[in-house]
PDB file of C-alpha atoms in Angstrom:
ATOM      1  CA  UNK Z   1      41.022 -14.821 -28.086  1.00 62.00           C
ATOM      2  CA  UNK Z   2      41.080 -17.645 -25.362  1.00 77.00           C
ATOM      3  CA  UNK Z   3      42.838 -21.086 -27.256  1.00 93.00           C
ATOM      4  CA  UNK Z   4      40.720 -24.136 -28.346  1.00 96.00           C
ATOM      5  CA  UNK Z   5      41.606 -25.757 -25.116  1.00 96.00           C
ATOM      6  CA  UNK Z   6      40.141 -23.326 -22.928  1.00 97.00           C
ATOM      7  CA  UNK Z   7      37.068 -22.520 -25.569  1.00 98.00           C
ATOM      8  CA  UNK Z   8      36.083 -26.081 -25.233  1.00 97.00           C
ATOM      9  CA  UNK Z   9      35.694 -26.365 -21.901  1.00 97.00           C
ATOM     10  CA  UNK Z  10      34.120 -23.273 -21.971  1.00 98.00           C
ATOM     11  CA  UNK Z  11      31.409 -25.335 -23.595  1.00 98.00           C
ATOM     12  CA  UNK Z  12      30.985 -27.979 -21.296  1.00 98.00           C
ATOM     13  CA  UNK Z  13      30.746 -25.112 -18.974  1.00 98.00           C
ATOM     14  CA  UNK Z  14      28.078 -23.769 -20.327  1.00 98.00           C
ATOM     15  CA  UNK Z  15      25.651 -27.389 -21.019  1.00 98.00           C
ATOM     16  CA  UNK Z  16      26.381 -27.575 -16.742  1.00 98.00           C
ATOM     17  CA  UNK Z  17      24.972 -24.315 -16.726  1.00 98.00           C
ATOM     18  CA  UNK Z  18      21.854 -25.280 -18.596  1.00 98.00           C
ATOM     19  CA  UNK Z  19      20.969 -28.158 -17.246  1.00 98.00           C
ATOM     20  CA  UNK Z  20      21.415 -27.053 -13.660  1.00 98.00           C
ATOM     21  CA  UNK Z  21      19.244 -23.915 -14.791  1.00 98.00           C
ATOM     22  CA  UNK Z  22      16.409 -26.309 -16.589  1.00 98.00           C
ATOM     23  CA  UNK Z  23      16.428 -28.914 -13.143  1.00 98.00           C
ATOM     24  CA  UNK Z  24      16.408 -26.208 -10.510  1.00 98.00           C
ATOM     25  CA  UNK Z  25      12.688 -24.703 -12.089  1.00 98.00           C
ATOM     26  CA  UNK Z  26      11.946 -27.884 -13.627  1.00 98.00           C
ATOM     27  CA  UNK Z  27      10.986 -25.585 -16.762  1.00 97.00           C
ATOM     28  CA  UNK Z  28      13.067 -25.145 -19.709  1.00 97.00           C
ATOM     29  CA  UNK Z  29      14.202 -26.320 -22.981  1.00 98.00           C
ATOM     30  CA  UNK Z  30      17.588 -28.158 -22.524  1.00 98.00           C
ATOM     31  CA  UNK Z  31      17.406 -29.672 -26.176  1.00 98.00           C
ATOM     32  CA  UNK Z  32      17.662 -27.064 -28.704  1.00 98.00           C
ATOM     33  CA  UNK Z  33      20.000 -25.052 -25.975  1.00 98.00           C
ATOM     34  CA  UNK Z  34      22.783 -27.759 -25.616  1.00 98.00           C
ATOM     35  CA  UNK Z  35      22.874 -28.052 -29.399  1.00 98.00           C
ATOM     36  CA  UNK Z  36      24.030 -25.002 -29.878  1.00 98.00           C
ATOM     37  CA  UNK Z  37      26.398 -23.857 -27.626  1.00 98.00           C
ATOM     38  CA  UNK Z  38      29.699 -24.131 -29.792  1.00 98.00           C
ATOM     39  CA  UNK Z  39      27.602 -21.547 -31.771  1.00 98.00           C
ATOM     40  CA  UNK Z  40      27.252 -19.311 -28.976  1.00 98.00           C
ATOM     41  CA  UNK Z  41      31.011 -19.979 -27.494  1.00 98.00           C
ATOM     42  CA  UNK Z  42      32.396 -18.883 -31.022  1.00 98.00           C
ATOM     43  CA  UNK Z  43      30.103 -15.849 -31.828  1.00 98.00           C
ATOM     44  CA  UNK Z  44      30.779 -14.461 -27.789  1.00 98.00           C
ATOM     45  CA  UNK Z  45      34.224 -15.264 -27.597  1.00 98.00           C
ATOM     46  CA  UNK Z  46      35.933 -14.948 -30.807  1.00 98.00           C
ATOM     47  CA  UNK Z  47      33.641 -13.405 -33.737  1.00 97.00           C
ATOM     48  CA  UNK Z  48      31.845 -10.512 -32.411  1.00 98.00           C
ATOM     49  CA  UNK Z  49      32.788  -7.138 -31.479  1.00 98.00           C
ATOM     50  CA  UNK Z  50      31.275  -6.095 -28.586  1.00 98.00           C
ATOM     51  CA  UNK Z  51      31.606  -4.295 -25.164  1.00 96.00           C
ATOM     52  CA  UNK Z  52      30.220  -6.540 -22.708  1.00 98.00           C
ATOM     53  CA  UNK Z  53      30.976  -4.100 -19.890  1.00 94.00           C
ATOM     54  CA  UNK Z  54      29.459  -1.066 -21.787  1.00 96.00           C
ATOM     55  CA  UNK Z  55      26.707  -2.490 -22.636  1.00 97.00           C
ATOM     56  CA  UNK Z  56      23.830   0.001 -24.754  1.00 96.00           C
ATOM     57  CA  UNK Z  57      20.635  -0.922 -26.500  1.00 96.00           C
ATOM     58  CA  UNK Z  58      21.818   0.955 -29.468  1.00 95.00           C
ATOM     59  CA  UNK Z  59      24.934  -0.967 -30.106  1.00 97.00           C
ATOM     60  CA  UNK Z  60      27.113   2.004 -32.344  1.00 96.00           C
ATOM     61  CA  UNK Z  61      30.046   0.518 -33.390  1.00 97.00           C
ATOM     62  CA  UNK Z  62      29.295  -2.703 -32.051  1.00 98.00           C
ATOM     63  CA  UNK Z  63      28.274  -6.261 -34.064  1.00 98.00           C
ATOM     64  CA  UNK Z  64      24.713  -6.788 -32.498  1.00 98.00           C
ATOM     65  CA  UNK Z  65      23.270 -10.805 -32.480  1.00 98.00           C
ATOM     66  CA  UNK Z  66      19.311 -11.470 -32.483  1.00 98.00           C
ATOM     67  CA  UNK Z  67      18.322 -14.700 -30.899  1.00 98.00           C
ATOM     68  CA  UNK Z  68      14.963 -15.285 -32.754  1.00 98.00           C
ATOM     69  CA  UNK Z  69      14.241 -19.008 -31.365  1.00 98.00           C
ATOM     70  CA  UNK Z  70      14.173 -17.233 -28.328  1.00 97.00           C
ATOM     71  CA  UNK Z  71      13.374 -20.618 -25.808  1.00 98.00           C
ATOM     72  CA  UNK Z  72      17.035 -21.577 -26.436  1.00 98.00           C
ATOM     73  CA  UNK Z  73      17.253 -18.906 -23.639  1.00 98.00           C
ATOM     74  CA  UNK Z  74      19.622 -21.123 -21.464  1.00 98.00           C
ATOM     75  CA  UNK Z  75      22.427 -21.065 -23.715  1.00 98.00           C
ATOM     76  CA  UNK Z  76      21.945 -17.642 -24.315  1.00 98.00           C
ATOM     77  CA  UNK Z  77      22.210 -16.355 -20.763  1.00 98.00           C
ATOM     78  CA  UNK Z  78      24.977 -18.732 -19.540  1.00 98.00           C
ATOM     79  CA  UNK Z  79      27.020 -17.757 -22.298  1.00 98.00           C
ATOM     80  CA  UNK Z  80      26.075 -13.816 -21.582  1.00 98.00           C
ATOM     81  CA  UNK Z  81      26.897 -14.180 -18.439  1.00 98.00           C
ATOM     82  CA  UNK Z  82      30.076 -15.918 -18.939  1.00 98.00           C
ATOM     83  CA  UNK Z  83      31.161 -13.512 -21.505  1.00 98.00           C
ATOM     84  CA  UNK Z  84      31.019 -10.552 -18.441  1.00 98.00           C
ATOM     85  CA  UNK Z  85      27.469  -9.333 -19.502  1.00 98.00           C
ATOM     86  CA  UNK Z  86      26.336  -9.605 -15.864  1.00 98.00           C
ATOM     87  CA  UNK Z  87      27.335 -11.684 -12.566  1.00 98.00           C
ATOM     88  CA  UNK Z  88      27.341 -15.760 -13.245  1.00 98.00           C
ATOM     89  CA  UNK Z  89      25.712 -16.102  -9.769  1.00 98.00           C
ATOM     90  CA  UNK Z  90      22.397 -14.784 -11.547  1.00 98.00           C
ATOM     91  CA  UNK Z  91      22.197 -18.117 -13.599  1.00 98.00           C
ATOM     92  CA  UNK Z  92      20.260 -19.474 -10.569  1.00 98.00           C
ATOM     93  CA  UNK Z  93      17.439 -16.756 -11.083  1.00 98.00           C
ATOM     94  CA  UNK Z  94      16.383 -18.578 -13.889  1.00 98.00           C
ATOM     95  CA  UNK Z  95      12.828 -18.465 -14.653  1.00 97.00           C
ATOM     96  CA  UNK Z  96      11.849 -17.335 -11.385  1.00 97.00           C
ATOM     97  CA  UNK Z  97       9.460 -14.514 -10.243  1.00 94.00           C
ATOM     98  CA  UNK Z  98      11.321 -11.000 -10.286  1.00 93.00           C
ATOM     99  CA  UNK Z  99      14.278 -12.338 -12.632  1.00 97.00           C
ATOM    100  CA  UNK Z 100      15.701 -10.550 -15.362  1.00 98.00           C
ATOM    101  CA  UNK Z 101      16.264 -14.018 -16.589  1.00 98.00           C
ATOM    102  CA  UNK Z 102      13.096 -15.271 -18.076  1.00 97.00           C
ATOM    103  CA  UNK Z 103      12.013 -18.206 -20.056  1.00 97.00           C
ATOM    104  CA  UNK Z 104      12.198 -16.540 -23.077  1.00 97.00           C
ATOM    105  CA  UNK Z 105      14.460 -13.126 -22.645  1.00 97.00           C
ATOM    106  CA  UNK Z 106      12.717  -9.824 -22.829  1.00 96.00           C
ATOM    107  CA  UNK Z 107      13.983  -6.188 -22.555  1.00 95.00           C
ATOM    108  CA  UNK Z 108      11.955  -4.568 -19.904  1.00 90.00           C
ATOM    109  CA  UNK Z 109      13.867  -6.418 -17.066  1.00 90.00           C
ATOM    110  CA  UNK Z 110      16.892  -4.716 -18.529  1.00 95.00           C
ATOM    111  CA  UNK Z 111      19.050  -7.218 -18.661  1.00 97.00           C
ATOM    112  CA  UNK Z 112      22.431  -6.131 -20.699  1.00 98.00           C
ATOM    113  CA  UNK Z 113      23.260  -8.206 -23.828  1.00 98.00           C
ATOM    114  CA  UNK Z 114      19.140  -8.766 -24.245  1.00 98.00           C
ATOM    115  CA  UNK Z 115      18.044  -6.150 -27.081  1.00 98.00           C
ATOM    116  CA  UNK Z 116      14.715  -7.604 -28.510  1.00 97.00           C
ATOM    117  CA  UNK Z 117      12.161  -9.665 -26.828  1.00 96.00           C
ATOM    118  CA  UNK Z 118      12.131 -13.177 -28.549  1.00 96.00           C
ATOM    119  CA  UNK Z 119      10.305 -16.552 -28.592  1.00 86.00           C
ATOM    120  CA  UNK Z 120       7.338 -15.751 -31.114  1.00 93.00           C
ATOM    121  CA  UNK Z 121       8.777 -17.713 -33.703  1.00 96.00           C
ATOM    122  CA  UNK Z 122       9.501 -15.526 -37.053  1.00 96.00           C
ATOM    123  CA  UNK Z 123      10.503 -12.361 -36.032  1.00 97.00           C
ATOM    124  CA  UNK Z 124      14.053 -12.361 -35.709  1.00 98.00           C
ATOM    125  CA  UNK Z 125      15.185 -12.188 -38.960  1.00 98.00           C
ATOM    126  CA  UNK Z 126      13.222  -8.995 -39.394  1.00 98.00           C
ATOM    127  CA  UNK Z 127      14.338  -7.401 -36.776  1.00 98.00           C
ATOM    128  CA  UNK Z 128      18.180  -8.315 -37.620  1.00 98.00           C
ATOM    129  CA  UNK Z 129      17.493  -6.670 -41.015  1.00 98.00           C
ATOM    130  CA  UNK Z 130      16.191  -3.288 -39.528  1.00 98.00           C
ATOM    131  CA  UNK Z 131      19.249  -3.210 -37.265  1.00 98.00           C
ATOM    132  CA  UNK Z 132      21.745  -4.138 -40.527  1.00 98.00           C
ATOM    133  CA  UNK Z 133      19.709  -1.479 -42.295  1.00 98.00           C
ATOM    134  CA  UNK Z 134      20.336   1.327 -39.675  1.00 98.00           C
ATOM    135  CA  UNK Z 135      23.871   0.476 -39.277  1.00 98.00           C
ATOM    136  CA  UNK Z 136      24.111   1.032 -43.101  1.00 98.00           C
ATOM    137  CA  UNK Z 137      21.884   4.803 -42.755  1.00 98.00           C
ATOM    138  CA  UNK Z 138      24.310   5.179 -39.953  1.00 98.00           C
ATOM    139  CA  UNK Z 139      27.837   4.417 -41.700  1.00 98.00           C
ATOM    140  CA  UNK Z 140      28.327   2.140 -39.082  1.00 98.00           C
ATOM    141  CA  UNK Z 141      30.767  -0.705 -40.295  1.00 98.00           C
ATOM    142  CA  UNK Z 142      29.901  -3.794 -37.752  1.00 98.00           C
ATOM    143  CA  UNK Z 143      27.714  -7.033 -38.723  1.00 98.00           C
ATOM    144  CA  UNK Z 144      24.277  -7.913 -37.565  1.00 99.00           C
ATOM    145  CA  UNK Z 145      24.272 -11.705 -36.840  1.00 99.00           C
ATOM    146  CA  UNK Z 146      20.682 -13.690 -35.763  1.00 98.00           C
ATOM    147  CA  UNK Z 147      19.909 -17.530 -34.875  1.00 98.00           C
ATOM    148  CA  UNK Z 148      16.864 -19.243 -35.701  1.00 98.00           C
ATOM    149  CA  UNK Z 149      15.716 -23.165 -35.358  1.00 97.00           C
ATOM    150  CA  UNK Z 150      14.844 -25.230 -38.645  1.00 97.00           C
ATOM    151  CA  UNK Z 151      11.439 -25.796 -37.421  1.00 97.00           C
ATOM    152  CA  UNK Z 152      11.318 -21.496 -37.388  1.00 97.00           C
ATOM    153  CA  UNK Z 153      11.792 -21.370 -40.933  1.00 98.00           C
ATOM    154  CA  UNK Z 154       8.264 -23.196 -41.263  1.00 97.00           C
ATOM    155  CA  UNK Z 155       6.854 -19.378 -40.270  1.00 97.00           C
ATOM    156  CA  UNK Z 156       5.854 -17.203 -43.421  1.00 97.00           C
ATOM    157  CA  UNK Z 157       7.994 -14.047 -41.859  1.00 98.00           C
ATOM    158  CA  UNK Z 158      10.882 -15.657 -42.132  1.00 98.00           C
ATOM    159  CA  UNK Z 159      10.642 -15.499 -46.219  1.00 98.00           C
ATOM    160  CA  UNK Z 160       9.530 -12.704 -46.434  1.00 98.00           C
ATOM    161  CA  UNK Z 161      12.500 -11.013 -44.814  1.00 98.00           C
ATOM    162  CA  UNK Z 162      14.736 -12.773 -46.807  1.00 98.00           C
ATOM    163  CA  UNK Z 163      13.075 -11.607 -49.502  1.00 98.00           C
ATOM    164  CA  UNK Z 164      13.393  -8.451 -48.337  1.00 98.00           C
ATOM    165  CA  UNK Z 165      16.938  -8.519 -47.699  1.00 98.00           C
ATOM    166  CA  UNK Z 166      18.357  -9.784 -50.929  1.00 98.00           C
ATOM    167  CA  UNK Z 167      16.267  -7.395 -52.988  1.00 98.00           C
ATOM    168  CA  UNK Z 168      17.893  -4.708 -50.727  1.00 98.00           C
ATOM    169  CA  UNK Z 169      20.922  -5.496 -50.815  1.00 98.00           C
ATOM    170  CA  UNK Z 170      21.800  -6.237 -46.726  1.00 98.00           C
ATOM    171  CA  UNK Z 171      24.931  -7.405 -46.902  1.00 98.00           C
ATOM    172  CA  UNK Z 172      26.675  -6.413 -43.544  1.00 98.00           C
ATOM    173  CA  UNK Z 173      24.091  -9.612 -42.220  1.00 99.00           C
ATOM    174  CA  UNK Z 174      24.875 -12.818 -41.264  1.00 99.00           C
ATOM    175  CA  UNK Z 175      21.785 -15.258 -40.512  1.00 99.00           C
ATOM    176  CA  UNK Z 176      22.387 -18.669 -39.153  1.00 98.00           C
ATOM    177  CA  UNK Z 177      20.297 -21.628 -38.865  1.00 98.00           C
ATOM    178  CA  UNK Z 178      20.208 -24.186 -36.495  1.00 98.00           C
ATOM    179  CA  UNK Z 179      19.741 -27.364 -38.633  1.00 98.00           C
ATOM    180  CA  UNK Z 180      19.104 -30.580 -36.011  1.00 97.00           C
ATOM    181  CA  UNK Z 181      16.462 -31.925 -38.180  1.00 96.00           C
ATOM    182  CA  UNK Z 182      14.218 -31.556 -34.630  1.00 96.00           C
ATOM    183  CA  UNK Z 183      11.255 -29.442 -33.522  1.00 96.00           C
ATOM    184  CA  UNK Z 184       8.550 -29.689 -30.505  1.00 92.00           C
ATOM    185  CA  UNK Z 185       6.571 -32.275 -32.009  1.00 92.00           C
ATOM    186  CA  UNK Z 186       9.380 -34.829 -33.975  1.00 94.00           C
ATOM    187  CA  UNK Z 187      11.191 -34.589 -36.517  1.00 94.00           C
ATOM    188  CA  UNK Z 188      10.789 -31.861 -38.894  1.00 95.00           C
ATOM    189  CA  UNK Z 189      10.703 -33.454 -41.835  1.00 95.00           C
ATOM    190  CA  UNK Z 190       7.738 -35.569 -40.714  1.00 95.00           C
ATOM    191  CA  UNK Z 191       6.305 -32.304 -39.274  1.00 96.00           C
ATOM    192  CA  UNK Z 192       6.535 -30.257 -42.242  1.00 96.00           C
ATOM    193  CA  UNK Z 193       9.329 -30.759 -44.649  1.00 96.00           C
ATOM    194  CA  UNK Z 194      12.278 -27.975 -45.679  1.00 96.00           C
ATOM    195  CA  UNK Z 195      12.796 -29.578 -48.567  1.00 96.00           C
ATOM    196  CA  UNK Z 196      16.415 -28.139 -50.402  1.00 97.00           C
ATOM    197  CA  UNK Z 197      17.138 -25.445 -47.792  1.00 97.00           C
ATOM    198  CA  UNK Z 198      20.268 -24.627 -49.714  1.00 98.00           C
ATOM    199  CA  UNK Z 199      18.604 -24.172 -52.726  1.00 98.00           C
ATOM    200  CA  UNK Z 200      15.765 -22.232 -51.491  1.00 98.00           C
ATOM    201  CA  UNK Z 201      17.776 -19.489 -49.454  1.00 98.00           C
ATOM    202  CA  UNK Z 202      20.129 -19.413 -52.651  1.00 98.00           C
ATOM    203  CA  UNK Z 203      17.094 -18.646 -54.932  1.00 98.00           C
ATOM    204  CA  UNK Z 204      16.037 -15.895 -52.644  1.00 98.00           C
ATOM    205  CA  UNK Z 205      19.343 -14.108 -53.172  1.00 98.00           C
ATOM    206  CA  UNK Z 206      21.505 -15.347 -49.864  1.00 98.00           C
ATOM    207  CA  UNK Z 207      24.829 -16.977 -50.268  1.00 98.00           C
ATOM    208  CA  UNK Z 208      24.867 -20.342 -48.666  1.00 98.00           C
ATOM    209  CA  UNK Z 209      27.487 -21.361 -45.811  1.00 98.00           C
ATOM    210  CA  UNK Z 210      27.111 -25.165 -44.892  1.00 98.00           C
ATOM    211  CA  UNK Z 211      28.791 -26.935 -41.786  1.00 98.00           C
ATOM    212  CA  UNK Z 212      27.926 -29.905 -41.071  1.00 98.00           C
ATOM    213  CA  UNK Z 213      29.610 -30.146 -38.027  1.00 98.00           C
ATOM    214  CA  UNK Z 214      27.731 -27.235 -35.988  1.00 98.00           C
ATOM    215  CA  UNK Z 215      29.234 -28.913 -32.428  1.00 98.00           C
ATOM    216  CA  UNK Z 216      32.493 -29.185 -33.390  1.00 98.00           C
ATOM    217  CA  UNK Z 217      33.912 -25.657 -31.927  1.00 98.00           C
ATOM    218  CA  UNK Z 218      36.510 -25.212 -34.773  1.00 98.00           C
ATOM    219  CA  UNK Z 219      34.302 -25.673 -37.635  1.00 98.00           C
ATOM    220  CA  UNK Z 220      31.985 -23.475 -36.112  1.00 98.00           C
ATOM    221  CA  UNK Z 221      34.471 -20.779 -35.680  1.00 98.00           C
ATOM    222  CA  UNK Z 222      35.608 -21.379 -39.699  1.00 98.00           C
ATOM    223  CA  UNK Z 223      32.227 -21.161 -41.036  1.00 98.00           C
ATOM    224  CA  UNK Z 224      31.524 -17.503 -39.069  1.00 98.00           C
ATOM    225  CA  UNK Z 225      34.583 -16.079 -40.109  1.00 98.00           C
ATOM    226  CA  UNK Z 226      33.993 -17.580 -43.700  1.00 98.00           C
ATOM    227  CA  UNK Z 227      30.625 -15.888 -43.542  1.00 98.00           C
ATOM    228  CA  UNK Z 228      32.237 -13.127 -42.148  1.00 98.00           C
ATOM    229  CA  UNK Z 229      34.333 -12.290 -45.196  1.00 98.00           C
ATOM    230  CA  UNK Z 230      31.564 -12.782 -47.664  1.00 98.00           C
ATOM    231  CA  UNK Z 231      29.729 -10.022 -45.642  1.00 98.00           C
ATOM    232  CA  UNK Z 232      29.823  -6.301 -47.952  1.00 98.00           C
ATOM    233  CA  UNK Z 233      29.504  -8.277 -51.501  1.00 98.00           C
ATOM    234  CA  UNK Z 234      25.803  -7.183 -51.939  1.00 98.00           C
ATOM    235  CA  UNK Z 235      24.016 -10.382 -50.566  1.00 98.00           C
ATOM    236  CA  UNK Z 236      23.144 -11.587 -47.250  1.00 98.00           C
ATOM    237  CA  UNK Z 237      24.562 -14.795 -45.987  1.00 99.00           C
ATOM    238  CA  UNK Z 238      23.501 -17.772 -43.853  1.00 99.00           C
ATOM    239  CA  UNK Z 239      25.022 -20.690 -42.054  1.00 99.00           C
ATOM    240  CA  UNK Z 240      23.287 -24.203 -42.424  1.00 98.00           C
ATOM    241  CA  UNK Z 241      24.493 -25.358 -39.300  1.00 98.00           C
ATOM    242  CA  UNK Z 242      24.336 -29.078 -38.528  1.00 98.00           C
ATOM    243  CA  UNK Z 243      23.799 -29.884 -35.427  1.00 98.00           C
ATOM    244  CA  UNK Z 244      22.509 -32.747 -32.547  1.00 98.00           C
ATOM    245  CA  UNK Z 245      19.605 -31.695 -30.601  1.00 98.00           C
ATOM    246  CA  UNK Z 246      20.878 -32.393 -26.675  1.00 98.00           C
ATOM    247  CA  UNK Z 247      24.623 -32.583 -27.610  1.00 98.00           C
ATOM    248  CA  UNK Z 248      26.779 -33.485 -24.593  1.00 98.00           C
ATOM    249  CA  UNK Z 249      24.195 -35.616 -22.875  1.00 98.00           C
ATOM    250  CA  UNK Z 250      23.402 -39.136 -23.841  1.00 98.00           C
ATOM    251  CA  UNK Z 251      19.918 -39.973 -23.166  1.00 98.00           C
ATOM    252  CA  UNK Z 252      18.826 -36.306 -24.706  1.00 98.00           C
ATOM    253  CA  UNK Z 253      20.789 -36.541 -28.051  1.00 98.00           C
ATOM    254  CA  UNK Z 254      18.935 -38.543 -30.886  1.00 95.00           C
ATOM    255  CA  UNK Z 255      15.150 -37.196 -29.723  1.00 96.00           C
ATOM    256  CA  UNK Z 256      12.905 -34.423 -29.595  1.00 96.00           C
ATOM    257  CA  UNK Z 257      11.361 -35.317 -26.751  1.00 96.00           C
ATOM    258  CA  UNK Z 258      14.044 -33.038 -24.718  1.00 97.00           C
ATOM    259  CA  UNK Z 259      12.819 -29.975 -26.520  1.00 97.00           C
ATOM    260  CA  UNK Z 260      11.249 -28.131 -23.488  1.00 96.00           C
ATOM    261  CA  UNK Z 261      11.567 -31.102 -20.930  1.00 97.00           C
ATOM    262  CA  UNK Z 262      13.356 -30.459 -17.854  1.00 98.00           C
ATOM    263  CA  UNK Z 263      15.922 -33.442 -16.066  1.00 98.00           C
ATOM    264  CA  UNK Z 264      14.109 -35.327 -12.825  1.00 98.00           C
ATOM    265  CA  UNK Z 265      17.175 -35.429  -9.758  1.00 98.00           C
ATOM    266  CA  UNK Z 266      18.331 -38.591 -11.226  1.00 98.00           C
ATOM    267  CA  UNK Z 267      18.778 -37.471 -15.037  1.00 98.00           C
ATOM    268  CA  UNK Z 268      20.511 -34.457 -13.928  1.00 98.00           C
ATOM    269  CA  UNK Z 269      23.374 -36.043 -11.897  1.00 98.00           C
ATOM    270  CA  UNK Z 270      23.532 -38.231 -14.820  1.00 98.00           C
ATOM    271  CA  UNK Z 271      24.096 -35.831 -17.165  1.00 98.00           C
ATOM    272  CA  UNK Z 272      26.812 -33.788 -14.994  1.00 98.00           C
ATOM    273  CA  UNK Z 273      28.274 -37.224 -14.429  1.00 98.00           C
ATOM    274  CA  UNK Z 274      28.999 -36.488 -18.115  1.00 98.00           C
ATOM    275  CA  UNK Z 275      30.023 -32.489 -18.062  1.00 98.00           C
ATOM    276  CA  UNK Z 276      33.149 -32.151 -16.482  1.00 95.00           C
ATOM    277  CA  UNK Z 277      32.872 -28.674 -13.985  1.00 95.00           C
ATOM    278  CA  UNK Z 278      35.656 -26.822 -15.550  1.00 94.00           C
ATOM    279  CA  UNK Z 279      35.336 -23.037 -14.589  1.00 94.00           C
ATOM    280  CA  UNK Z 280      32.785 -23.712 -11.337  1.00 94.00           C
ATOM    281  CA  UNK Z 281      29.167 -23.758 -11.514  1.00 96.00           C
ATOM    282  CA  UNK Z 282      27.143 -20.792 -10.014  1.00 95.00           C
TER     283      UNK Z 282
END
C-alpha cells in the first residue's frame, strides 16, 4: 500500500484527470466525479483485492466494485487507469467516437475493470447482490462493493434490493452512498427528501457506517475497512458517505449546477491553477 503522502496526491491526480477529460469534449459530469475520488483512491489502492493486470469478467477470487451512478464515469476511468487497468494515455479518448471510454461505461467496448453497463439509475445495487450471491454459491470468500448517488436512492429498485438483501442474508456486501446533499436539478432535499437515511437502511436490515468526512482520504480508508470487518455477520452494510459535490475546485464546490457541466478554457486553467500535476497528466 502506497503512504498517505503519495495516496493524496494521487487524488489531485486524478480531479486533473477529470477535468481535462470533461473540457477536452466539453461533455461530462465533473461534479459528482470530483466528490468522490478519495472514495475511489481508497477502494483501488488499498481495500480491494484485485488483479488489475489479469483482468476477467468473472472476477473468482477477486473483490468486484459496481459503479451504479454510472455518469461519475470520469473518476472511475482515471482511477482505472491509474490503478494499471489499461494505458493512462487513453484518458484523452474520453467520450469520443470509437472509445472504450464512454460517457457512461459499458461492457461491449471491452474495456478491463468495466463489468456492468451503468448510468440507468437503480440498478446497481441489484446487480452487486447477484454477484455477492454467486460468490456465496461459489465458496468464493471476496466482497462485492457498489457506489450509488443520494439522489439514486430516490429510484424504487434501490429498496427493493435492500430488501432483498437483508432478508437473505448478503453479508459478504458492502454498499456505499455518496451523500453530497446534490442531484441534477438542486438540492435533494428540495427535490425529493431522504428523510433519516440512517434509520431507513437500518430498518431494512443493513448496518449503518457514517463518515462524515467522505474527502478526507484517511477517514475514507477507516470507514471501508470498518465496513470491511462487519462484512460475514449476516447483514449487509453501507457507508453514508459525506461528501462536497466539486471538491478540489472552488467555483464548482457549494452547487449543483456542475453536475454534468463541462469547464469553458478559462474555468479549466482555473481549476488546474488549483490541482497541483503530481504524477503527469496524459
Amino acid at each position: 500500500m502506497k503512504d498517505i503522502v503519495e495516496l493524496n496526491k494521487l487524488s489531485t491526480q486524478v480531479r486533473r484527470d477529470i477535468v481535462r477529460m470533461v473540457h477536452a469534449v466539453n461533455s461530462g459530469h465533473p461534479g459528482g466525479s470530483l466528490g468522490c475520488v478519495e472514495y475511489f483512491v481508497a477502494l483501488y489502492q488499498v481495500l480491494l483485492k484485485h488483479q488489475p493486470a489479469n483482468f476477467s469478467m468473472d472476477g473468482k477470487n477477486e473483490d468486484l466494485f459496481f459503479l451504479s451512478n454510472g455518469h461519475i464515469s470520469p473518476v472511475y476511468y482515471s482511477v482505472l487507469a491509474r490503478s494499471g487497468y489499461f494505458p493512462v494515455s487513453e484518458l484523452k479518448t474520453f467520450r469520443k467516437l470509437n472509445s472504450r471510454l464512454q460517457g457512461h461505461p459499458t461492457t461491449h467496448e471491452g474495456l478491463p475493470g468495466v463489468r456492468i453497463a451503468s448510468g440507468s439509475l437503480g440498478q446497481g445495487m441489484s446487480v452487486a447482490i447477484g454477484a455477492a450471491l454467486a460468490k456465496k454459491l461459489n465458496k468464493d470468500s471476496s466482497l462485492v462493493y457498489s457506489l450509488h448517488g443520494d439522489g439514486e436512492l430516490q429510484e424504487g429498485q434501490i429498496w427493493e434490493a435492500a430488501m432483498y438483501a437483508a432478508a437473505n442474508k448478503v453479508d459478504n456486501y458492502i454498499a456505499t452512498v455518496d451523500y453530497n446533499g446534490r442531484q441534477i436539478d438542486g438540492d435533494v432535499e428540495n427535490v425529493l427528501s431522504l428523510g433519516n437515511l440512517k434509520a431507513k437502511f437500518e430498518a431494512f436490515g443493513f448496518i449503518v457506517i457514517e463518515n462524515q468526512s467522505g474527502n478526507d482520504l484517511t477517514k475514507v480508508i477507516e470507514s471501508l475497512e470498518q465496513a470491511k470487518s462487519l462484512t460475514g455477520k449476516g447483514k449487509p452494510v453501507v457507508i453514508l458517505m459525506k461528501t462536497e459535490m466539486g471538491q478540489g475546485v472552488d467555483y464548482m464546490m457549494g452547487t449543483h449546477k456542475w453536475h454534468g457541466s463541462a469547464p469553458n478554457d478559462e474555468q479549466l486553467k482555473k481549476a488546474l491553477n488549483q490541482l497541483e500535476e503530481t504524477l503527469g497528466d496524459y
